PDB file of C-alpha atoms in Angstrom:
ATOM      1  CA  MET A   1     -71.075 -20.459 -66.755  1.00  0.00           C
ATOM      2  CA  SER A   2     -73.211 -17.522 -67.876  1.00  0.00           C
ATOM      3  CA  LYS A   3     -72.903 -13.956 -66.621  1.00  0.00           C
ATOM      4  CA  ILE A   4     -76.154 -12.006 -66.220  1.00  0.00           C
ATOM      5  CA  HIS A   5     -76.773  -8.436 -64.774  1.00  0.00           C
ATOM      6  CA  ALA A   6     -79.052  -8.243 -61.842  1.00  0.00           C
ATOM      7  CA  THR A   7     -81.220  -5.666 -64.003  1.00  0.00           C
ATOM      8  CA  ALA A   8     -81.427  -7.537 -67.126  1.00  0.00           C
ATOM      9  CA  GLN A   9     -84.721  -9.690 -67.751  1.00  0.00           C
ATOM     10  CA  VAL A  10     -84.283 -13.352 -69.260  1.00  0.00           C
ATOM     11  CA  ASP A  11     -87.168 -15.380 -69.639  1.00  0.00           C
ATOM     12  CA  PRO A  12     -86.969 -18.736 -67.932  1.00  0.00           C
ATOM     13  CA  GLY A  13     -87.834 -20.416 -71.118  1.00  0.00           C
ATOM     14  CA  ALA A  14     -84.918 -18.840 -73.346  1.00  0.00           C
ATOM     15  CA  LYS A  15     -81.971 -21.143 -73.907  1.00  0.00           C
ATOM     16  CA  LEU A  16     -78.300 -19.823 -73.317  1.00  0.00           C
ATOM     17  CA  GLY A  17     -75.405 -21.733 -74.022  1.00  0.00           C
ATOM     18  CA  SER A  18     -72.070 -21.523 -71.969  1.00  0.00           C
ATOM     19  CA  ASN A  19     -69.846 -18.361 -71.086  1.00  0.00           C
ATOM     20  CA  VAL A  20     -73.202 -16.006 -72.377  1.00  0.00           C
ATOM     21  CA  GLU A  21     -72.661 -12.385 -71.076  1.00  0.00           C
ATOM     22  CA  ILE A  22     -76.106 -10.280 -70.640  1.00  0.00           C
ATOM     23  CA  GLY A  23     -75.855  -6.672 -69.592  1.00  0.00           C
ATOM     24  CA  ALA A  24     -77.818  -4.354 -67.596  1.00  0.00           C
ATOM     25  CA  PHE A  25     -81.230  -3.850 -68.398  1.00  0.00           C
ATOM     26  CA  CYS A  26     -81.072  -6.519 -71.525  1.00  0.00           C
ATOM     27  CA  VAL A  27     -84.429  -8.341 -72.233  1.00  0.00           C
ATOM     28  CA  VAL A  28     -84.328 -12.103 -73.674  1.00  0.00           C
ATOM     29  CA  GLY A  29     -87.280 -13.320 -74.682  1.00  0.00           C
ATOM     30  CA  PRO A  30     -88.998 -16.943 -73.890  1.00  0.00           C
ATOM     31  CA  HIS A  31     -88.054 -17.883 -77.392  1.00  0.00           C
ATOM     32  CA  ALA A  32     -84.829 -16.750 -77.901  1.00  0.00           C
ATOM     33  CA  GLU A  33     -81.529 -19.197 -78.257  1.00  0.00           C
ATOM     34  CA  LEU A  34     -77.892 -17.673 -77.498  1.00  0.00           C
ATOM     35  CA  GLY A  35     -75.092 -19.577 -78.496  1.00  0.00           C
ATOM     36  CA  ASP A  36     -71.911 -20.007 -76.587  1.00  0.00           C
ATOM     37  CA  ASN A  37     -69.741 -16.799 -75.775  1.00  0.00           C
ATOM     38  CA  VAL A  38     -72.526 -14.675 -77.288  1.00  0.00           C
ATOM     39  CA  VAL A  39     -72.343 -10.951 -75.568  1.00  0.00           C
ATOM     40  CA  LEU A  40     -75.341  -8.637 -75.084  1.00  0.00           C
ATOM     41  CA  ARG A  41     -73.900  -5.147 -73.918  1.00  0.00           C
ATOM     42  CA  SER A  42     -76.453  -3.332 -71.950  1.00  0.00           C
ATOM     43  CA  HIS A  43     -80.342  -2.713 -73.181  1.00  0.00           C
ATOM     44  CA  VAL A  44     -80.174  -5.138 -75.970  1.00  0.00           C
ATOM     45  CA  VAL A  45     -83.850  -6.640 -76.902  1.00  0.00           C
ATOM     46  CA  ILE A  46     -83.936 -10.520 -78.109  1.00  0.00           C
ATOM     47  CA  GLU A  47     -87.314 -11.169 -78.918  1.00  0.00           C
ATOM     48  CA  GLY A  48     -89.728 -13.893 -81.029  1.00  0.00           C
ATOM     49  CA  ARG A  49     -88.000 -17.037 -82.255  1.00  0.00           C
ATOM     50  CA  THR A  50     -84.433 -15.629 -82.425  1.00  0.00           C
ATOM     51  CA  THR A  51     -81.463 -17.776 -82.749  1.00  0.00           C
ATOM     52  CA  ILE A  52     -77.856 -15.803 -82.041  1.00  0.00           C
ATOM     53  CA  GLY A  53     -74.783 -18.005 -83.083  1.00  0.00           C
ATOM     54  CA  ALA A  54     -71.983 -18.453 -80.897  1.00  0.00           C
ATOM     55  CA  GLY A  55     -69.423 -15.394 -80.620  1.00  0.00           C
ATOM     56  CA  CYS A  56     -71.536 -12.654 -81.627  1.00  0.00           C
ATOM     57  CA  LYS A  57     -71.575  -9.115 -79.761  1.00  0.00           C
ATOM     58  CA  ILE A  58     -74.648  -6.992 -79.552  1.00  0.00           C
ATOM     59  CA  PHE A  59     -73.866  -3.791 -78.523  1.00  0.00           C
ATOM     60  CA  PRO A  60     -76.557  -1.434 -76.772  1.00  0.00           C
ATOM     61  CA  PHE A  61     -79.853  -0.327 -77.913  1.00  0.00           C
ATOM     62  CA  ALA A  62     -80.071  -2.997 -80.699  1.00  0.00           C
ATOM     63  CA  SER A  63     -82.944  -5.091 -80.995  1.00  0.00           C
ATOM     64  CA  VAL A  64     -83.398  -8.605 -82.989  1.00  0.00           C
ATOM     65  CA  GLY A  65     -86.503 -10.210 -83.754  1.00  0.00           C
ATOM     66  CA  LEU A  66     -89.280  -8.101 -83.079  1.00  0.00           C
ATOM     67  CA  GLU A  67     -92.356  -8.014 -84.642  1.00  0.00           C
ATOM     68  CA  PRO A  68     -92.178  -6.869 -88.903  1.00  0.00           C
ATOM     69  CA  GLN A  69     -93.015  -3.275 -89.951  1.00  0.00           C
ATOM     70  CA  ASP A  70     -95.981  -4.946 -91.859  1.00  0.00           C
ATOM     71  CA  VAL A  71     -99.340  -4.400 -91.205  1.00  0.00           C
ATOM     72  CA  LYS A  72    -100.430  -7.880 -92.494  1.00  0.00           C
ATOM     73  CA  TYR A  73     -98.290  -9.564 -89.783  1.00  0.00           C
ATOM     74  CA  LYS A  74    -100.406 -11.654 -87.299  1.00  0.00           C
ATOM     75  CA  ASP A  75     -98.077 -12.873 -84.564  1.00  0.00           C
ATOM     76  CA  ASP A  76     -97.052 -15.589 -87.551  1.00  0.00           C
ATOM     77  CA  PRO A  77     -94.193 -18.389 -85.834  1.00  0.00           C
ATOM     78  CA  SER A  78     -91.523 -16.695 -88.439  1.00  0.00           C
ATOM     79  CA  THR A  79     -87.846 -16.476 -87.048  1.00  0.00           C
ATOM     80  CA  VAL A  80     -84.688 -14.342 -86.993  1.00  0.00           C
ATOM     81  CA  THR A  81     -81.410 -16.419 -87.008  1.00  0.00           C
ATOM     82  CA  ILE A  82     -78.035 -14.812 -86.749  1.00  0.00           C
ATOM     83  CA  GLY A  83     -74.691 -16.458 -87.765  1.00  0.00           C
ATOM     84  CA  GLU A  84     -71.602 -16.849 -85.697  1.00  0.00           C
ATOM     85  CA  ASN A  85     -69.203 -14.231 -84.991  1.00  0.00           C
ATOM     86  CA  THR A  86     -71.650 -11.445 -86.212  1.00  0.00           C
ATOM     87  CA  LEU A  87     -70.922  -8.144 -84.605  1.00  0.00           C
ATOM     88  CA  ILE A  88     -74.150  -5.849 -84.232  1.00  0.00           C
ATOM     89  CA  ARG A  89     -73.377  -1.976 -83.285  1.00  0.00           C
ATOM     90  CA  GLU A  90     -75.801   0.260 -81.430  1.00  0.00           C
ATOM     91  CA  HIS A  91     -79.286   0.938 -82.970  1.00  0.00           C
ATOM     92  CA  VAL A  92     -79.583  -2.035 -85.069  1.00  0.00           C
ATOM     93  CA  THR A  93     -83.011  -3.461 -85.981  1.00  0.00           C
ATOM     94  CA  VAL A  94     -83.469  -6.903 -87.410  1.00  0.00           C
ATOM     95  CA  HIS A  95     -86.966  -8.064 -87.609  1.00  0.00           C
ATOM     96  CA  ARG A  96     -88.712 -11.515 -87.930  1.00  0.00           C
ATOM     97  CA  GLY A  97     -90.056 -12.926 -91.325  1.00  0.00           C
ATOM     98  CA  THR A  98     -93.664 -12.857 -92.522  1.00  0.00           C
ATOM     99  CA  PRO A  99     -96.176 -15.176 -94.451  1.00  0.00           C
ATOM    100  CA  THR A 100     -95.344 -13.580 -97.585  1.00  0.00           C
ATOM    101  CA  GLY A 101     -91.715 -14.318 -97.462  1.00  0.00           C
ATOM    102  CA  HIS A 102     -90.249 -17.549 -96.140  1.00  0.00           C
ATOM    103  CA  LEU A 103     -91.500 -16.933 -92.027  1.00  0.00           C
ATOM    104  CA  ALA A 104     -87.549 -16.375 -91.852  1.00  0.00           C
ATOM    105  CA  THR A 105     -84.784 -13.442 -91.707  1.00  0.00           C
ATOM    106  CA  HIS A 106     -81.635 -14.544 -91.946  1.00  0.00           C
ATOM    107  CA  VAL A 107     -77.972 -12.781 -91.120  1.00  0.00           C
ATOM    108  CA  GLY A 108     -75.305 -14.772 -91.767  1.00  0.00           C
ATOM    109  CA  SER A 109     -71.738 -15.538 -90.008  1.00  0.00           C
ATOM    110  CA  ASN A 110     -68.935 -12.636 -89.659  1.00  0.00           C
ATOM    111  CA  CYS A 111     -71.177 -10.026 -90.566  1.00  0.00           C
ATOM    112  CA  PHE A 112     -70.672  -6.625 -89.323  1.00  0.00           C
ATOM    113  CA  LEU A 113     -73.896  -4.271 -88.712  1.00  0.00           C
ATOM    114  CA  MET A 114     -72.685  -0.906 -87.844  1.00  0.00           C
ATOM    115  CA  ILE A 115     -74.654   1.787 -86.010  1.00  0.00           C
ATOM    116  CA  GLY A 116     -78.356   2.480 -86.672  1.00  0.00           C
ATOM    117  CA  ALA A 117     -78.694  -0.322 -89.580  1.00  0.00           C
ATOM    118  CA  HIS A 118     -81.903  -1.893 -90.637  1.00  0.00           C
ATOM    119  CA  VAL A 119     -82.627  -5.276 -91.693  1.00  0.00           C
ATOM    120  CA  ALA A 120     -86.486  -5.819 -92.604  1.00  0.00           C
ATOM    121  CA  HIS A 121     -88.442  -8.822 -92.421  1.00  0.00           C
ATOM    122  CA  ASP A 122     -87.726 -11.802 -94.899  1.00  0.00           C
ATOM    123  CA  CYS A 123     -84.296 -10.383 -95.704  1.00  0.00           C
ATOM    124  CA  GLN A 124     -81.232 -12.697 -96.510  1.00  0.00           C
ATOM    125  CA  ILE A 125     -78.107 -11.747 -96.109  1.00  0.00           C
ATOM    126  CA  GLY A 126     -74.637 -14.152 -96.577  1.00  0.00           C
ATOM    127  CA  ASP A 127     -71.796 -14.291 -94.575  1.00  0.00           C
ATOM    128  CA  ASN A 128     -69.052 -11.518 -94.398  1.00  0.00           C
ATOM    129  CA  VAL A 129     -71.416  -8.313 -95.300  1.00  0.00           C
ATOM    130  CA  THR A 130     -70.898  -5.188 -93.851  1.00  0.00           C
ATOM    131  CA  LEU A 131     -74.092  -2.914 -93.382  1.00  0.00           C
ATOM    132  CA  VAL A 132     -72.305   0.336 -92.990  1.00  0.00           C
ATOM    133  CA  ASN A 133     -73.909   3.153 -90.489  1.00  0.00           C
ATOM    134  CA  GLY A 134     -77.693   3.976 -91.264  1.00  0.00           C
ATOM    135  CA  VAL A 135     -78.179   1.245 -94.237  1.00  0.00           C
ATOM    136  CA  THR A 136     -81.812   0.159 -94.498  1.00  0.00           C
ATOM    137  CA  LEU A 137     -82.622  -2.686 -96.466  1.00  0.00           C
ATOM    138  CA  GLY A 138     -86.293  -3.066 -97.108  1.00  0.00           C
ATOM    139  CA  GLY A 139     -88.252  -6.366 -96.928  1.00  0.00           C
ATOM    140  CA  HIS A 140     -87.222  -9.425 -98.847  1.00  0.00           C
ATOM    141  CA  VAL A 141     -84.059  -7.859 -99.809  1.00  0.00           C
ATOM    142  CA  SER A 142     -81.179 -10.777-100.716  1.00  0.00           C
ATOM    143  CA  VAL A 143     -77.243  -9.663 -99.820  1.00  0.00           C
ATOM    144  CA  GLY A 144     -74.757 -11.641-101.311  1.00  0.00           C
ATOM    145  CA  ASP A 145     -71.487 -12.945 -99.212  1.00  0.00           C
ATOM    146  CA  GLY A 146     -68.833 -10.511 -98.931  1.00  0.00           C
ATOM    147  CA  ALA A 147     -71.166  -7.551 -99.970  1.00  0.00           C
ATOM    148  CA  ILE A 148     -70.581  -3.907 -98.494  1.00  0.00           C
ATOM    149  CA  VAL A 149     -73.765  -1.353 -98.484  1.00  0.00           C
ATOM    150  CA  GLY A 150     -71.973   1.888 -97.901  1.00  0.00           C
ATOM    151  CA  GLY A 151     -73.475   4.205 -94.982  1.00  0.00           C
ATOM    152  CA  LEU A 152     -77.032   5.924 -95.377  1.00  0.00           C
ATOM    153  CA  SER A 153     -77.871   3.612 -98.463  1.00  0.00           C
ATOM    154  CA  ALA A 154     -81.240   2.271 -98.487  1.00  0.00           C
ATOM    155  CA  VAL A 155     -82.071  -0.706-100.571  1.00  0.00           C
ATOM    156  CA  HIS A 156     -85.729  -1.144-102.284  1.00  0.00           C
ATOM    157  CA  GLN A 157     -87.758  -4.445-100.863  1.00  0.00           C
ATOM    158  CA  PHE A 158     -87.150  -7.510-103.172  1.00  0.00           C
ATOM    159  CA  VAL A 159     -83.978  -6.157-104.648  1.00  0.00           C
ATOM    160  CA  ARG A 160     -81.016  -8.768-105.074  1.00  0.00           C
ATOM    161  CA  ILE A 161     -77.402  -7.435-104.073  1.00  0.00           C
ATOM    162  CA  GLY A 162     -74.802  -9.693-105.482  1.00  0.00           C
ATOM    163  CA  ALA A 163     -71.792 -11.273-103.667  1.00  0.00           C
ATOM    164  CA  TYR A 164     -68.617  -8.992-103.217  1.00  0.00           C
ATOM    165  CA  SER A 165     -70.695  -5.808-104.677  1.00  0.00           C
ATOM    166  CA  PHE A 166     -69.946  -2.255-103.597  1.00  0.00           C
ATOM    167  CA  VAL A 167     -72.921  -0.006-102.942  1.00  0.00           C
ATOM    168  CA  GLY A 168     -71.613   3.572-102.405  1.00  0.00           C
ATOM    169  CA  GLY A 169     -72.538   5.860 -99.295  1.00  0.00           C
ATOM    170  CA  MET A 170     -76.180   7.421 -99.536  1.00  0.00           C
ATOM    171  CA  SER A 171     -77.245   5.412-102.900  1.00  0.00           C
ATOM    172  CA  GLY A 172     -80.901   4.390-103.174  1.00  0.00           C
ATOM    173  CA  VAL A 173     -81.070   1.112-104.949  1.00  0.00           C
ATOM    174  CA  ALA A 174     -84.091   0.314-106.774  1.00  0.00           C
ATOM    175  CA  ALA A 175     -82.589  -2.523-108.884  1.00  0.00           C
ATOM    176  CA  ASP A 176     -80.601  -5.576-108.560  1.00  0.00           C
ATOM    177  CA  LEU A 177     -77.008  -5.236-108.604  1.00  0.00           C
ATOM    178  CA  ILE A 178     -74.746  -7.927-110.192  1.00  0.00           C
ATOM    179  CA  PRO A 179     -72.089  -9.939-108.020  1.00  0.00           C
ATOM    180  CA  PHE A 180     -68.542  -7.837-108.132  1.00  0.00           C
ATOM    181  CA  GLY A 181     -70.275  -4.665-109.268  1.00  0.00           C
ATOM    182  CA  MET A 182     -70.617  -1.401-107.701  1.00  0.00           C
ATOM    183  CA  ALA A 183     -73.006   0.909-107.551  1.00  0.00           C
ATOM    184  CA  LEU A 184     -73.315   4.625-106.783  1.00  0.00           C
ATOM    185  CA  GLY A 185     -76.046   7.678-106.752  1.00  0.00           C
ATOM    186  CA  ASN A 186     -79.406   8.726-105.703  1.00  0.00           C
ATOM    187  CA  ARG A 187     -81.452   5.526-107.737  1.00  0.00           C
ATOM    188  CA  ALA A 188     -78.312   4.030-108.252  1.00  0.00           C
ATOM    189  CA  ASN A 189     -76.205   3.044-111.378  1.00  0.00           C
ATOM    190  CA  LEU A 190     -73.653   0.600-111.816  1.00  0.00           C
ATOM    191  CA  ASN A 191     -70.498   2.266-111.848  1.00  0.00           C
ATOM    192  CA  GLY A 192     -67.826  -0.686-113.094  1.00  0.00           C
ATOM    193  CA  LEU A 193     -66.753  -3.587-110.769  1.00  0.00           C
ATOM    194  CA  ASN A 194     -65.679  -3.614-107.428  1.00  0.00           C
ATOM    195  CA  ILE A 195     -62.142  -4.126-108.042  1.00  0.00           C
ATOM    196  CA  VAL A 196     -60.621  -3.210-104.870  1.00  0.00           C
ATOM    197  CA  GLY A 197     -63.156  -5.823-102.724  1.00  0.00           C
ATOM    198  CA  LEU A 198     -61.937  -8.165-105.446  1.00  0.00           C
ATOM    199  CA  LYS A 199     -58.235  -8.243-104.688  1.00  0.00           C
ATOM    200  CA  ARG A 200     -58.842  -7.962-101.186  1.00  0.00           C
ATOM    201  CA  LYS A 201     -60.817 -11.361-101.312  1.00  0.00           C
ATOM    202  CA  GLY A 202     -57.757 -12.729-102.982  1.00  0.00           C
ATOM    203  CA  PHE A 203     -59.350 -13.234-106.544  1.00  0.00           C
ATOM    204  CA  SER A 204     -56.469 -13.925-109.005  1.00  0.00           C
ATOM    205  CA  ARG A 205     -55.314 -11.139-111.478  1.00  0.00           C
ATOM    206  CA  GLU A 206     -56.011 -13.260-114.429  1.00  0.00           C
ATOM    207  CA  GLN A 207     -59.875 -13.864-113.015  1.00  0.00           C
ATOM    208  CA  ILE A 208     -60.141 -10.064-112.796  1.00  0.00           C
ATOM    209  CA  HIS A 209     -58.838  -9.365-115.815  1.00  0.00           C
ATOM    210  CA  GLU A 210     -61.079 -12.209-117.736  1.00  0.00           C
ATOM    211  CA  LEU A 211     -64.057 -10.719-115.515  1.00  0.00           C
ATOM    212  CA  ARG A 212     -63.462  -6.795-116.960  1.00  0.00           C
ATOM    213  CA  LYS A 213     -63.705  -8.436-120.352  1.00  0.00           C
ATOM    214  CA  ALA A 214     -66.959  -9.890-119.697  1.00  0.00           C
ATOM    215  CA  TYR A 215     -68.406  -7.188-118.083  1.00  0.00           C
ATOM    216  CA  ARG A 216     -67.469  -4.692-120.838  1.00  0.00           C
ATOM    217  CA  MET A 217     -68.945  -7.182-123.582  1.00  0.00           C
ATOM    218  CA  LEU A 218     -72.107  -7.725-121.522  1.00  0.00           C
ATOM    219  CA  PHE A 219     -72.965  -4.115-120.574  1.00  0.00           C
ATOM    220  CA  SER A 220     -71.667  -2.586-123.837  1.00  0.00           C
ATOM    221  CA  SER A 221     -74.578  -0.329-126.206  1.00  0.00           C
ATOM    222  CA  GLU A 222     -75.108  -3.263-128.994  1.00  0.00           C
ATOM    223  CA  GLY A 223     -77.763  -5.658-129.337  1.00  0.00           C
ATOM    224  CA  THR A 224     -80.230  -6.654-126.439  1.00  0.00           C
ATOM    225  CA  LEU A 225     -78.977  -8.135-122.814  1.00  0.00           C
ATOM    226  CA  LYS A 226     -80.227 -11.265-124.185  1.00  0.00           C
ATOM    227  CA  GLU A 227     -78.096 -11.281-127.168  1.00  0.00           C
ATOM    228  CA  ARG A 228     -75.103 -10.021-124.959  1.00  0.00           C
ATOM    229  CA  LEU A 229     -75.453 -12.279-121.800  1.00  0.00           C
ATOM    230  CA  GLU A 230     -75.809 -15.371-124.759  1.00  0.00           C
ATOM    231  CA  ASP A 231     -71.998 -14.302-126.217  1.00  0.00           C
ATOM    232  CA  VAL A 232     -70.919 -13.312-122.759  1.00  0.00           C
ATOM    233  CA  GLU A 233     -71.937 -17.282-121.441  1.00  0.00           C
ATOM    234  CA  ALA A 234     -70.295 -18.706-124.671  1.00  0.00           C
ATOM    235  CA  MET A 235     -67.062 -17.055-124.040  1.00  0.00           C
ATOM    236  CA  PHE A 236     -66.622 -16.595-120.418  1.00  0.00           C
ATOM    237  CA  SER A 237     -68.335 -19.315-118.630  1.00  0.00           C
ATOM    238  CA  ALA A 238     -65.206 -21.179-117.515  1.00  0.00           C
ATOM    239  CA  ASN A 239     -64.518 -18.057-115.506  1.00  0.00           C
ATOM    240  CA  GLU A 240     -66.130 -18.296-111.703  1.00  0.00           C
ATOM    241  CA  LEU A 241     -66.707 -14.789-111.227  1.00  0.00           C
ATOM    242  CA  ALA A 242     -68.009 -14.256-115.182  1.00  0.00           C
ATOM    243  CA  ARG A 243     -70.117 -17.410-114.154  1.00  0.00           C
ATOM    244  CA  GLN A 244     -71.557 -16.087-110.848  1.00  0.00           C
ATOM    245  CA  ILE A 245     -72.955 -12.626-112.869  1.00  0.00           C
ATOM    246  CA  ILE A 246     -74.480 -14.782-115.665  1.00  0.00           C
ATOM    247  CA  ASP A 247     -76.537 -17.022-113.278  1.00  0.00           C
ATOM    248  CA  PHE A 248     -77.414 -13.734-111.183  1.00  0.00           C
ATOM    249  CA  ILE A 249     -78.843 -12.180-114.129  1.00  0.00           C
ATOM    250  CA  LYS A 250     -80.659 -15.601-115.544  1.00  0.00           C
ATOM    251  CA  SER A 251     -82.353 -16.347-112.212  1.00  0.00           C
ATOM    252  CA  ASP A 252     -85.829 -15.017-111.437  1.00  0.00           C
ATOM    253  CA  SER A 253     -86.006 -11.541-110.087  1.00  0.00           C
ATOM    254  CA  ASP A 254     -88.994  -9.089-109.705  1.00  0.00           C
ATOM    255  CA  ARG A 255     -86.713  -6.140-110.366  1.00  0.00           C
ATOM    256  CA  SER A 256     -84.748  -4.730-113.182  1.00  0.00           C
ATOM    257  CA  PHE A 257     -81.037  -4.266-113.047  1.00  0.00           C
ATOM    258  CA  CYS A 258     -78.345  -1.652-112.001  1.00  0.00           C
ATOM    259  CA  VAL A 259     -77.020  -0.432-115.346  1.00  0.00           C
ATOM    260  CA  PRO A 260     -74.343   1.919-116.529  1.00  0.00           C
ATOM    261  CA  ASN A 261     -75.778   5.384-117.212  1.00  0.00           C
ATOM    262  CA  ASN A 262     -75.096   4.967-121.200  1.00  0.00           C
ATOM    263  CA  VAL A 263     -77.122   1.544-121.145  1.00  0.00           C
ATOM    264  CA  ALA A 264     -80.962   1.574-121.272  1.00  0.00           C
ATOM    265  CA  THR A 265     -82.090  -0.345-118.325  1.00  0.00           C
ATOM    266  CA  PRO A 266     -83.136  -3.852-119.815  1.00  0.00           C
ATOM    267  CA  SER A 267     -85.841  -5.578-119.829  1.00  0.00           C
ATOM    268  CA  ARG A 268     -85.995  -9.598-119.116  1.00  0.00           C
TER     269      ARG A 268
END
């Protein structure tokens, strides 16, 4: 049985799972769907065609599913989906998608969106992602599984943040970050691999050692990126981690890549 505070405004059209808790002064719109055991603390707003997965907890003054900050948006039937057991802290904003994207914004399961993080329209966020306090994701950003974006960092629209990568605090990311990479700085550069994150995720010592060798070859100063990528693919394609980086670089994107300071920004 759900527990709804007397001051909350829950539209009759909203769909609520079992054991949902909705605190004081929350607003839940007519197209919202809340899974089992969802908890909304006070002053939470859930609007639009928004689905909140089971076990999510959303803290005061967060808003999920409101209109995007896009002047071309005309009340299109777009959506927001939040996966199971995701934690959304105070003042987080997650906006619905637009027709220029896929009409959908998605946040995966077991994510942690800390105070004041912003997920713009059409973002696609994987599972187990952490956005630290004040992170801003522009429209159409994708973030791979297990990535961590440090506090007060901003990610340019359409940028891809690879799986298990790490963005240092107060960084401005205007280029794609490879899986397992680590980026730091205002207009962030690639600063090696996220070795600590790889160890925490349980990747083997041998996998990490091979990945290091592939990384050094890929971002050496010799030859073109295309030539180095071909060499890495020939030598390390059997390595699961290196394969993810190879596929990431070969896939379509409108952005350049984050590279080390001693390597020229590669063209595609």
